[in-house]
Amino acid sequence: MAHAPEPDPASGDLGDERPKWDNKAQYLLSCIGFAVGLGNIWRFPYLCQTYGGGAFLVPYVIALVFEGIPLFHVELAIGQRLRKGSIGVWTAISPYLSGLGLGCVTLSFLVSLYYNTILAWVLWYFLNSFQHPLPWSSCPLDLNRTGFVEECQGSSAVSYFWYRQTLNITADINDSGSIQWQLLICLAACWAVVYMCIIRGIETTGKAIYFTASFPYLVLTIFLIRGLTLPGATKGLIYLFTPNMQILQNPRVWLDAATQIFFSLSLAFGGHIAFSSYNSPRNNCRKDAVAIALVNSMTSLYASVAVFSILGFKATNSYEHCLDRNVLILINEFDFPEHSISRDDYPAVLMHLTATQPRRVAQLPLKACHLEDFLDKSASGPGLAFIVFTEAVLHMPGAPGWAVLFFGMLFTLGLSSMFGNMEAIITPLLDKGVLPRRVPKEALTGLVCLVCFLSATCFMLQSGNYWLEIFDNFVAPLNLLIFAFLEVVGVVYVYGMKRFCDDIAWMTGRQPGPYWRLTWRVVSPLLLLTIFVAYVTLLARKPLSYRAWNPQYDCGPHSSPNVSGKVSPDKTPRAGAVPLAPGETLPGLGARCLRAAVPASCAVGPNGRAGPAAHPVEADVEGQERRPDTDRR
């Protein structure tokens, strides 16, 4: 086992040839930008709303204290002490752990492929936001220009623009389709932007991070102020944070809270190790770990308030439209004077008519309008960004401006995270000297970006969204859990707890207290092992699947706008399954409709009806009918 070199008091520093941050702010902003990503916007609010509102904060805080912050401190401390990238750090600790560093680099490479693909989608929406009306505000005309496209009418304009006009998605993963050239150009532009920002490592990212890390907070504040002034915002926030303590009895809540902390802080990717390796060895890494972790969690809460104030407005708007439609039906059917029934009077009038003329009322195409049902239609992942929020923006005055701000915010959020992903790849390669010293760093950076761009072109196919979802669900989670477990075990039991604590004392001036020692030695490894076992158990119980957009899907007679995000057998129609493995679709077998986390679940088009719908369905490897679980993102 190789130990860290003993500090030389005369030199006062280590690795003088290694680049350094210009100032502490650049380092902190880079770590915050890497940790705070798209998941803070589209994953945490969804989890908070799904798992009992404010009650979810209980397991979340526990996971933060006993898992997130201790592991984060380990990465910042070991990178700062050894002043190397992930491969160099773990090789220095023990040659047997060199594969851990290589695994971090490989995983960062794979994640960067589909992460920048999402940024390409965001860029496409950003460019399409500079027009009025927005292209997803209405269905396009059919070929005869006598009506709207049937596929769009059967779902919704925002769903059609996402699945058909943007992705032009195929029916299943077996049909690769062709390259979507507009998205390929956007992907090339995204990699060009990433390259220009990281061309000289921290020298250039340190400058770009001032904007990319701060702009999202400015936009979130603007959305928060605007959202709180919209009707229904308070209802959305009440629905989000109303605690349901009974849900804490569900083990899945604790598992999702632990994994959310883990992924949100970007642990085990190697990016934080690379960033901290450019620090002064005497930097107080303990204070940095606590501060960055708290900023990351507070950002998630801040984003939740901003997002659900807007979604509360959207739900209230949809609820009022539903009531207005039913009121109009009653007025036309029973020849009431115009404007004689208000929204407040509608329930009493409907109850009276149901009691006096039940047969006539039963024949009317009335929809069940409940605000809670519309609030239930939340989403996570791309469904929130490209479906739910884009629809909410349509109802806001000056919709194009809000769309530009929203997708600009998502782009800068993702770009900051890409800095960390790429640094996790390039720093170890530079440390290992994979190219001769005469080759400039800019060339190595360009080569890495070019390889990533070419490797990511598979996501630009019409079936690319399916492959991206498979990557997102199955490439990173288990590997990150294993890597994090090996990290903490390697530092505590291979490098040695005493040596590690002495290093921290030398860097910060204080020995770690009992809290740090106990979490590193016992709590964090056991927690990670428990999460790993629980995660594997869930995967074993749930067939491998992906979500498919089926334009021939028939939503069935039970579909209506009041179908909530919670799947119930009596309200859930069926769809033809698409096998994950090659094979034919089995007639008569189907998959349950996805939760509202999936865009436009059994969607109702502008005409207020459900019918032949372009609808996402979930298929497993056997093509068997099953109820899907909530997706991880």
XYZ file of C-alpha atoms in Angstrom:
633
model
C 0.000 0.000 0.000
C 1.371 3.395 -0.959
C 0.888 6.154 1.572
C 0.454 9.846 1.024
C 3.734 11.726 1.102
C 4.515 13.448 4.334
C 4.094 17.210 4.110
C 7.200 19.294 3.901
C 6.854 22.227 6.293
C 9.521 24.142 4.429
C 7.700 24.067 1.141
C 4.321 24.940 2.577
C 2.626 23.423 -0.437
C 2.535 20.291 -2.549
C 2.520 19.840 -6.292
C 3.592 23.376 -7.270
C 3.325 22.468 -10.951
C -0.319 21.519 -10.618
C -2.841 24.181 -11.708
C -4.696 25.977 -8.947
C -8.006 27.761 -8.668
C -7.735 31.522 -9.020
C -9.764 31.921 -5.849
C -11.930 29.981 -3.418
C -15.149 31.181 -5.066
C -14.306 29.392 -8.320
C -13.806 26.112 -6.497
C -16.988 26.392 -4.451
C -19.076 27.401 -7.477
C -17.630 24.518 -9.515
C -18.500 21.980 -6.820
C -21.966 23.503 -6.373
C -22.494 23.538 -10.149
C -21.482 19.880 -10.383
C -23.701 18.850 -7.463
C -26.718 21.006 -8.330
C -28.072 19.636 -11.580
C -31.230 18.778 -13.431
C -32.289 16.331 -10.710
C -32.714 19.184 -8.232
C -35.322 20.697 -10.549
C -37.183 17.677 -11.872
C -36.583 14.880 -9.369
C -36.638 16.219 -5.804
C -39.973 18.114 -6.095
C -41.579 14.987 -7.542
C -40.305 12.804 -4.683
C -41.387 15.361 -2.110
C -44.902 15.495 -3.549
C -45.167 11.725 -4.044
C -43.978 10.702 -0.591
C -46.088 12.660 1.834
C -44.952 16.218 1.180
C -43.084 17.529 4.197
C -42.823 14.006 5.617
C -40.265 13.140 2.927
C -37.874 15.649 4.468
C -37.437 13.368 7.512
C -35.649 10.487 5.708
C -34.031 13.019 3.371
C -32.326 14.892 6.237
C -31.305 11.651 7.943
C -29.715 10.415 4.697
C -27.986 13.774 4.231
C -26.466 13.720 7.723
C -25.355 10.081 7.851
C -24.623 9.345 4.190
C -24.283 12.416 1.999
C -22.089 14.777 4.004
C -19.641 12.116 5.343
C -19.027 10.646 1.874
C -18.722 14.097 0.373
C -16.098 15.003 2.971
C -14.116 11.859 2.111
C -13.961 12.757 -1.591
C -12.955 16.382 -1.033
C -10.348 15.463 1.597
C -8.683 12.610 -0.277
C -8.507 14.562 -3.536
C -7.084 17.628 -1.814
C -4.522 15.595 0.163
C -3.190 13.432 -2.664
C -3.672 16.079 -5.379
C -4.524 13.633 -8.146
C -7.508 12.530 -10.186
C -9.569 9.464 -9.315
C -7.211 6.896 -10.900
C -4.140 8.407 -9.256
C -5.817 8.726 -5.846
C -7.007 5.138 -5.581
C -3.809 3.726 -7.083
C -1.807 5.681 -4.500
C -3.939 4.280 -1.681
C -3.583 0.720 -2.978
C -2.808 -0.774 -6.397
C -5.725 -3.116 -5.796
C -8.066 -0.083 -5.877
C -6.809 1.214 -9.218
C -9.837 -0.362 -10.881
C -12.045 1.863 -8.742
C -10.520 4.963 -10.319
C -10.870 3.472 -13.787
C -14.501 2.641 -13.023
C -15.188 6.251 -12.001
C -13.691 7.507 -15.264
C -15.675 5.011 -17.339
C -18.910 5.818 -15.562
C -18.382 9.571 -15.981
C -17.810 8.952 -19.684
C -21.036 6.980 -20.063
C -23.082 9.468 -18.052
C -21.716 12.411 -20.033
C -23.004 10.792 -23.232
C -26.670 10.885 -22.293
C -26.435 13.931 -20.030
C -25.301 16.083 -22.926
C -27.997 14.483 -25.064
C -30.555 15.925 -22.653
C -28.851 19.301 -23.086
C -29.280 18.892 -26.855
C -33.025 18.439 -26.310
C -33.045 21.481 -24.020
C -31.191 23.521 -26.659
C -33.753 22.490 -29.280
C -36.599 23.690 -27.083
C -34.653 26.838 -26.205
C -34.253 27.733 -29.889
C -37.925 26.988 -30.573
C -38.961 29.304 -27.742
C -38.055 32.406 -29.769
C -41.379 32.482 -31.614
C -44.947 33.407 -30.927
C -47.064 31.415 -30.567
C -44.920 28.633 -29.181
C -44.808 25.611 -31.531
C -46.226 23.289 -28.871
C -49.216 25.522 -28.156
C -51.532 23.905 -30.730
C -51.798 20.828 -32.900
C -50.573 21.112 -36.507
C -52.961 20.807 -39.435
C -53.249 17.500 -41.263
C -52.140 16.969 -44.863
C -55.506 18.113 -46.247
C -55.417 21.203 -44.003
C -59.024 20.497 -43.055
C -58.389 19.510 -39.463
C -55.731 18.711 -36.911
C -53.376 15.734 -36.962
C -55.258 12.846 -35.352
C -52.277 11.655 -33.325
C -51.971 15.099 -31.766
C -55.696 15.386 -31.090
C -55.678 12.047 -29.314
C -52.968 13.156 -26.889
C -52.038 16.833 -26.519
C -50.093 19.491 -28.391
C -47.168 19.465 -25.952
C -46.904 15.653 -26.031
C -47.100 15.590 -29.809
C -44.353 18.216 -30.160
C -42.100 16.255 -27.807
C -42.646 12.706 -29.044
C -43.348 13.287 -32.717
C -41.915 16.637 -33.811
C -38.826 16.567 -31.608
C -37.905 12.894 -31.092
C -39.993 11.499 -33.972
C -39.932 8.399 -31.820
C -40.404 4.869 -33.125
C -42.956 2.423 -31.762
C -40.370 0.310 -29.947
C -36.650 -0.122 -29.410
C -36.298 -2.784 -32.109
C -36.959 -0.138 -34.770
C -33.889 2.120 -34.657
C -35.209 4.591 -37.188
C -33.068 7.280 -38.765
C -30.859 10.049 -37.445
C -32.738 13.182 -36.403
C -30.483 15.754 -37.984
C -31.819 18.779 -36.137
C -31.051 17.076 -32.838
C -27.638 15.944 -34.088
C -26.779 19.559 -34.878
C -27.921 20.576 -31.399
C -25.775 17.796 -29.899
C -22.740 19.015 -31.860
C -23.404 22.558 -30.650
C -23.628 21.355 -27.033
C -20.316 19.518 -27.250
C -18.760 22.571 -28.893
C -19.926 24.728 -25.978
C -18.617 22.182 -23.465
C -15.264 22.067 -25.257
C -14.890 25.828 -25.303
C -15.645 25.977 -21.570
C -13.243 23.201 -20.528
C -10.556 23.709 -23.180
C -7.916 24.623 -20.595
C -9.376 22.858 -17.598
C -10.024 24.934 -14.501
C -8.505 27.989 -16.163
C -11.545 28.279 -18.437
C -14.211 26.479 -16.390
C -13.320 28.722 -13.478
C -14.367 31.698 -15.582
C -17.474 30.130 -17.123
C -18.751 28.838 -13.788
C -19.480 32.353 -12.553
C -22.349 32.521 -15.048
C -23.434 28.876 -15.333
C -23.677 28.393 -11.550
C -25.381 31.689 -10.714
C -27.799 32.116 -13.636
C -30.084 29.211 -12.549
C -30.582 30.826 -9.132
C -31.535 34.105 -10.783
C -34.088 32.364 -13.020
C -35.464 30.292 -10.137
C -35.966 33.486 -8.151
C -37.776 35.101 -11.087
C -40.020 32.048 -11.476
C -40.650 31.961 -7.742
C -41.720 35.602 -7.608
C -43.885 35.215 -10.685
C -45.289 31.864 -9.550
C -46.352 33.149 -6.150
C -48.389 35.891 -7.828
C -50.328 33.427 -10.010
C -53.749 32.080 -8.977
C -53.499 28.617 -7.468
C -49.839 28.886 -6.413
C -50.713 28.561 -2.738
C -52.753 25.419 -3.416
C -49.797 23.878 -5.188
C -47.451 24.602 -2.286
C -49.934 23.334 0.287
C -50.339 20.133 -1.703
C -46.558 19.766 -1.992
C -45.622 20.218 1.643
C -48.661 18.893 3.520
C -47.056 16.109 5.592
C -48.369 12.573 5.546
C -46.347 10.910 8.279
C -47.937 7.498 7.719
C -46.107 7.148 4.419
C -42.816 6.878 6.329
C -43.806 3.273 7.052
C -43.120 2.517 3.380
C -39.497 1.305 2.967
C -39.414 2.693 -0.582
C -39.572 6.217 0.843
C -36.348 5.724 2.768
C -34.657 4.083 -0.206
C -35.568 6.933 -2.558
C -34.480 9.533 0.000
C -31.080 7.864 0.375
C -30.538 7.485 -3.359
C -31.684 11.058 -4.014
C -29.020 12.413 -1.643
C -26.451 10.143 -3.233
C -27.116 11.136 -6.827
C -27.835 14.774 -6.056
C -24.361 15.333 -4.574
C -22.746 13.565 -7.575
C -20.829 11.187 -5.319
C -18.450 8.518 -6.691
C -18.135 10.066 -10.154
C -14.639 11.370 -9.469
C -15.481 14.965 -10.367
C -15.238 16.266 -6.808
C -11.923 14.448 -6.333
C -10.613 16.175 -9.472
C -11.871 19.605 -8.415
C -10.448 19.344 -4.899
C -7.059 18.194 -6.245
C -6.516 21.736 -7.529
C -6.981 23.204 -4.040
C -4.322 24.412 -1.686
C -3.460 21.495 0.655
C -4.216 23.696 3.644
C -7.795 24.379 2.570
C -10.536 23.606 5.111
C -12.229 20.765 3.216
C -14.503 19.942 6.164
C -16.195 23.318 6.032
C -16.464 23.078 2.230
C -18.152 19.659 2.383
C -20.799 20.805 4.843
C -21.445 24.109 3.068
C -21.765 22.628 -0.436
C -24.011 19.782 0.736
C -26.325 22.211 2.531
C -26.451 24.555 -0.466
C -27.351 21.601 -2.682
C -30.216 20.520 -0.412
C -31.519 24.052 0.072
C -31.482 24.488 -3.705
C -33.719 21.432 -4.041
C -36.211 22.931 -1.583
C -36.017 26.326 -3.273
C -36.630 24.750 -6.679
C -39.577 22.773 -5.281
C -41.298 25.950 -4.163
C -40.737 27.622 -7.535
C -41.801 24.580 -9.576
C -44.941 23.742 -7.599
C -46.104 27.336 -7.455
C -46.198 27.168 -11.268
C -47.718 23.669 -11.302
C -50.347 24.803 -8.776
C -51.303 27.539 -11.213
C -51.439 24.997 -14.056
C -53.622 22.626 -12.032
C -55.971 25.443 -11.012
C -56.229 26.590 -14.620
C -57.007 23.053 -15.830
C -59.521 22.588 -13.018
C -61.339 25.806 -13.927
C -61.410 24.838 -17.606
C -62.897 21.485 -16.631
C -65.619 23.209 -14.596
C -66.337 25.718 -17.380
C -66.746 22.893 -19.873
C -69.204 21.046 -17.624
C -71.130 24.265 -16.910
C -71.464 24.926 -20.627
C -72.791 21.391 -21.185
C -75.445 21.882 -18.500
C -76.466 25.279 -19.859
C -76.842 23.913 -23.395
C -78.673 20.750 -22.335
C -81.182 22.342 -19.971
C -81.531 25.713 -21.730
C -80.349 27.761 -18.769
C -79.610 31.453 -19.344
C -76.035 32.202 -20.282
C -73.735 32.812 -17.266
C -76.505 31.621 -14.945
C -74.286 28.949 -13.364
C -71.046 30.003 -11.723
C -68.164 27.703 -10.853
C -69.108 27.895 -7.187
C -72.748 27.018 -7.940
C -71.906 24.108 -10.250
C -71.737 21.323 -7.584
C -75.130 22.293 -6.105
C -76.766 22.595 -9.541
C -75.342 19.244 -10.646
C -76.563 17.576 -7.446
C -80.043 19.000 -7.936
C -80.244 17.912 -11.581
C -78.906 14.451 -10.729
C -81.664 14.037 -8.147
C -84.475 15.365 -10.376
C -83.413 14.188 -13.863
C -80.874 11.397 -13.384
C -81.261 9.846 -16.844
C -80.566 13.057 -18.746
C -77.565 13.845 -16.559
C -76.161 10.327 -16.965
C -76.123 10.722 -20.752
C -74.092 13.926 -20.625
C -70.318 13.765 -21.319
C -69.454 15.403 -17.992
C -65.994 15.077 -16.551
C -65.225 14.624 -12.871
C -63.391 17.814 -11.893
C -61.321 17.620 -8.715
C -58.421 19.959 -8.061
C -56.522 17.208 -6.249
C -56.576 15.068 -9.378
C -54.976 17.814 -11.441
C -52.410 18.465 -8.712
C -51.699 14.731 -8.720
C -50.504 14.897 -12.307
C -46.932 15.624 -11.409
C -43.906 14.321 -13.272
C -40.206 13.762 -12.881
C -37.364 13.693 -15.372
C -37.860 14.917 -18.933
C -41.619 14.568 -18.441
C -41.556 17.599 -16.141
C -39.336 19.719 -18.382
C -40.681 18.875 -21.825
C -44.333 18.110 -21.063
C -45.742 19.411 -17.788
C -43.817 22.665 -17.409
C -44.027 23.546 -21.091
C -47.794 23.207 -20.856
C -47.836 25.383 -17.736
C -45.826 28.070 -19.521
C -48.488 28.257 -22.236
C -50.991 29.649 -19.717
C -48.669 32.425 -18.552
C -48.743 35.872 -20.198
C -45.643 36.321 -22.337
C -45.201 32.568 -22.713
C -42.187 32.699 -25.107
C -40.184 34.785 -22.648
C -40.847 32.374 -19.804
C -39.955 29.429 -22.047
C -36.635 31.074 -22.968
C -35.834 31.624 -19.295
C -36.818 28.096 -18.282
C -34.823 26.245 -20.932
C -31.920 28.664 -20.554
C -31.864 27.779 -16.861
C -31.917 24.034 -17.602
C -29.084 24.428 -20.111
C -26.796 26.251 -17.694
C -27.654 23.773 -14.921
C -26.692 20.863 -17.130
C -23.599 22.644 -18.427
C -22.242 23.127 -14.902
C -22.715 19.427 -14.221
C -20.965 18.584 -17.482
C -17.899 20.488 -16.276
C -17.589 18.045 -13.387
C -18.241 15.004 -15.564
C -15.569 15.996 -18.061
C -13.066 16.952 -15.368
C -13.549 13.485 -13.887
C -12.443 12.054 -17.259
C -9.703 14.456 -18.341
C -7.858 15.003 -15.032
C -6.984 11.294 -14.531
C -5.903 11.048 -18.183
C -3.582 14.029 -17.750
C -2.205 12.601 -14.509
C -1.462 9.268 -16.192
C 0.164 10.953 -19.206
C -1.806 9.029 -21.824
C -0.497 11.418 -24.480
C 3.077 12.693 -24.845
C 3.805 15.939 -23.009
C 4.394 17.703 -26.301
C 0.711 17.246 -27.131
C -1.165 20.258 -25.702
C -3.934 19.828 -23.176
C -6.379 21.415 -25.614
C -5.828 18.526 -28.036
C -6.574 15.887 -25.388
C -9.689 17.763 -24.318
C -10.839 18.053 -27.917
C -10.205 14.356 -28.537
C -12.252 13.364 -25.488
C -15.158 15.627 -26.539
C -15.027 14.262 -30.100
C -15.136 10.649 -28.887
C -18.042 11.497 -26.587
C -19.935 13.216 -29.409
C -19.481 10.303 -31.811
C -20.455 7.789 -29.118
C -23.614 9.762 -28.300
C -24.954 9.768 -31.849
C -26.888 6.575 -31.062
C -29.200 8.738 -28.933
C -29.994 10.833 -32.002
C -31.810 7.947 -33.648
C -35.586 7.829 -33.512
C -35.224 5.125 -30.864
C -32.615 7.173 -28.988
C -34.964 8.104 -26.166
C -35.425 4.412 -25.333
C -31.679 3.847 -25.173
C -31.210 6.945 -23.057
C -33.787 5.734 -20.549
C -32.086 2.343 -20.341
C -28.730 4.050 -19.785
C -30.177 6.317 -17.124
C -31.939 3.527 -15.247
C -29.352 0.760 -15.403
C -25.854 2.127 -16.136
C -25.151 4.461 -13.216
C -27.140 3.541 -10.061
C -25.673 0.194 -9.032
C -22.149 1.120 -10.123
C -22.210 4.327 -8.098
C -23.358 2.491 -4.986
C -20.543 -0.035 -5.361
C -17.945 2.664 -6.023
C -19.038 4.745 -3.025
C -18.889 1.703 -0.751
C -15.379 0.872 -1.988
C -14.333 4.503 -1.542
C -15.249 4.744 2.115
C -13.931 1.233 2.870
C -10.709 1.975 0.988
C -10.067 5.196 2.889
C -11.028 3.916 6.357
C -9.726 0.342 6.264
C -6.980 0.402 3.594
C -5.525 3.888 3.781
C -6.219 3.820 7.508
C -8.514 5.856 9.728
C -5.656 7.256 11.817
C -3.613 8.326 8.800
C -6.688 9.868 7.154
C -7.614 11.782 10.309
C -4.007 12.979 10.664
C -4.110 14.231 7.077
C -7.323 16.141 7.772
C -5.803 17.613 10.920
C -2.808 18.772 8.887
C -5.075 20.324 6.241
C -7.685 21.894 8.493
C -5.932 22.283 11.843
C -8.402 20.025 13.690
C -8.845 16.303 14.142
C -12.223 14.928 12.952
C -14.695 14.534 15.818
C -16.646 11.437 16.892
C -19.442 12.141 14.384
C -17.071 11.886 11.418
C -15.217 8.866 12.734
C -18.394 6.952 13.542
C -20.071 7.648 10.186
C -16.954 6.793 8.185
C -16.184 3.617 10.069
C -19.659 2.153 10.607
C -22.762 4.129 9.630
C -21.991 5.112 6.018
C -20.682 1.669 4.908
C -23.669 -0.098 6.482
C -26.095 2.415 4.977
C -24.571 2.014 1.517
C -24.659 -1.769 1.836
C -28.320 -1.630 2.877
C -29.201 0.633 -0.053
C -27.356 -1.685 -2.439
C -29.218 -4.779 -1.212
C -32.565 -2.980 -1.312
C -31.891 -1.654 -4.808
C -30.893 -5.081 -6.140
C -34.003 -6.571 -4.529
C -36.223 -4.018 -6.280
C -34.554 -4.723 -9.614
C -35.000 -8.447 -9.143
C -38.708 -8.023 -8.402
C -39.320 -5.648 -11.308
C -38.937 -6.899 -14.906
C -36.615 -4.893 -17.111
C -38.691 -2.437 -19.092
C -38.756 0.790 -21.019
C -41.515 3.229 -21.933
C -42.763 3.176 -25.518
C -44.803 5.730 -27.457
C -47.519 3.870 -29.323
C -49.466 6.013 -31.830
C -52.040 3.241 -32.323
C -52.894 3.096 -28.619
C -56.569 3.172 -27.653
C -57.063 4.737 -24.252
C -60.396 3.012 -23.717
C -63.704 4.083 -22.221
C -62.407 4.873 -18.730
C -59.948 7.553 -19.787
C -60.724 11.023 -18.564
C -58.896 14.091 -17.335
C -59.703 13.186 -13.765
C -57.543 10.042 -13.871
C -54.980 10.760 -11.181
C -51.312 9.977 -11.203
C -51.926 7.024 -8.929
C -52.636 3.902 -10.933
C -55.782 1.988 -10.066
C -56.889 -1.163 -11.865
C -60.417 0.055 -12.536
C -59.314 3.256 -14.216
C -56.256 2.043 -16.057
C -56.629 1.056 -19.695
C -54.373 -1.355 -21.484
C -51.994 -1.117 -24.371
C -50.044 -3.429 -26.601
C -46.748 -4.369 -25.038
C -43.412 -3.901 -26.768
C -40.816 -6.519 -25.797
C -37.429 -5.275 -24.677
C -35.777 -8.284 -26.262
C -36.280 -8.965 -29.990
C -39.570 -10.632 -30.739
C -43.096 -10.043 -31.888
C -45.720 -8.131 -29.995
C -48.065 -10.593 -28.347
C -51.718 -9.874 -29.123
C -54.026 -9.579 -26.169
C -51.244 -8.844 -23.690
C -50.626 -5.351 -22.473
C -48.998 -3.080 -19.974
C -50.626 -0.812 -17.457
C -50.688 2.881 -18.208
C -47.811 4.666 -16.584
C -48.221 7.043 -13.689
C -48.472 10.749 -14.310
C -44.673 10.805 -14.173
C -45.036 9.782 -17.786
C -46.148 12.591 -20.098
C -49.823 12.770 -20.980
C -50.840 9.515 -19.372
C -54.059 8.541 -21.156
C -54.010 12.139 -22.307
C -57.053 14.076 -23.346
C -56.625 16.283 -26.362
C -57.846 19.821 -26.966
C -61.290 18.511 -27.810
C -61.625 17.087 -24.297
C -61.981 13.484 -25.404
C -59.856 10.406 -25.101
C -59.552 8.147 -28.060
C -56.903 6.821 -30.429
C -53.977 8.346 -28.597
C -50.289 8.599 -29.036
C -49.572 7.141 -25.649
C -46.525 5.935 -23.756
C -46.784 2.319 -22.698
C -44.428 0.209 -20.654
C -43.140 -3.129 -21.857
C -41.120 -5.788 -20.123
C -38.849 -8.416 -21.570
C -41.643 -10.965 -21.678
C -44.302 -8.646 -23.057
C -46.447 -9.385 -20.010
C -48.937 -7.031 -18.448
C -47.731 -5.433 -15.239
C -48.093 -2.326 -13.107
C -45.041 -0.104 -13.473
C -43.171 1.514 -10.623
C -42.162 5.134 -10.448
C -39.068 5.851 -12.511
C -35.839 6.708 -10.733
C -35.138 10.117 -12.220
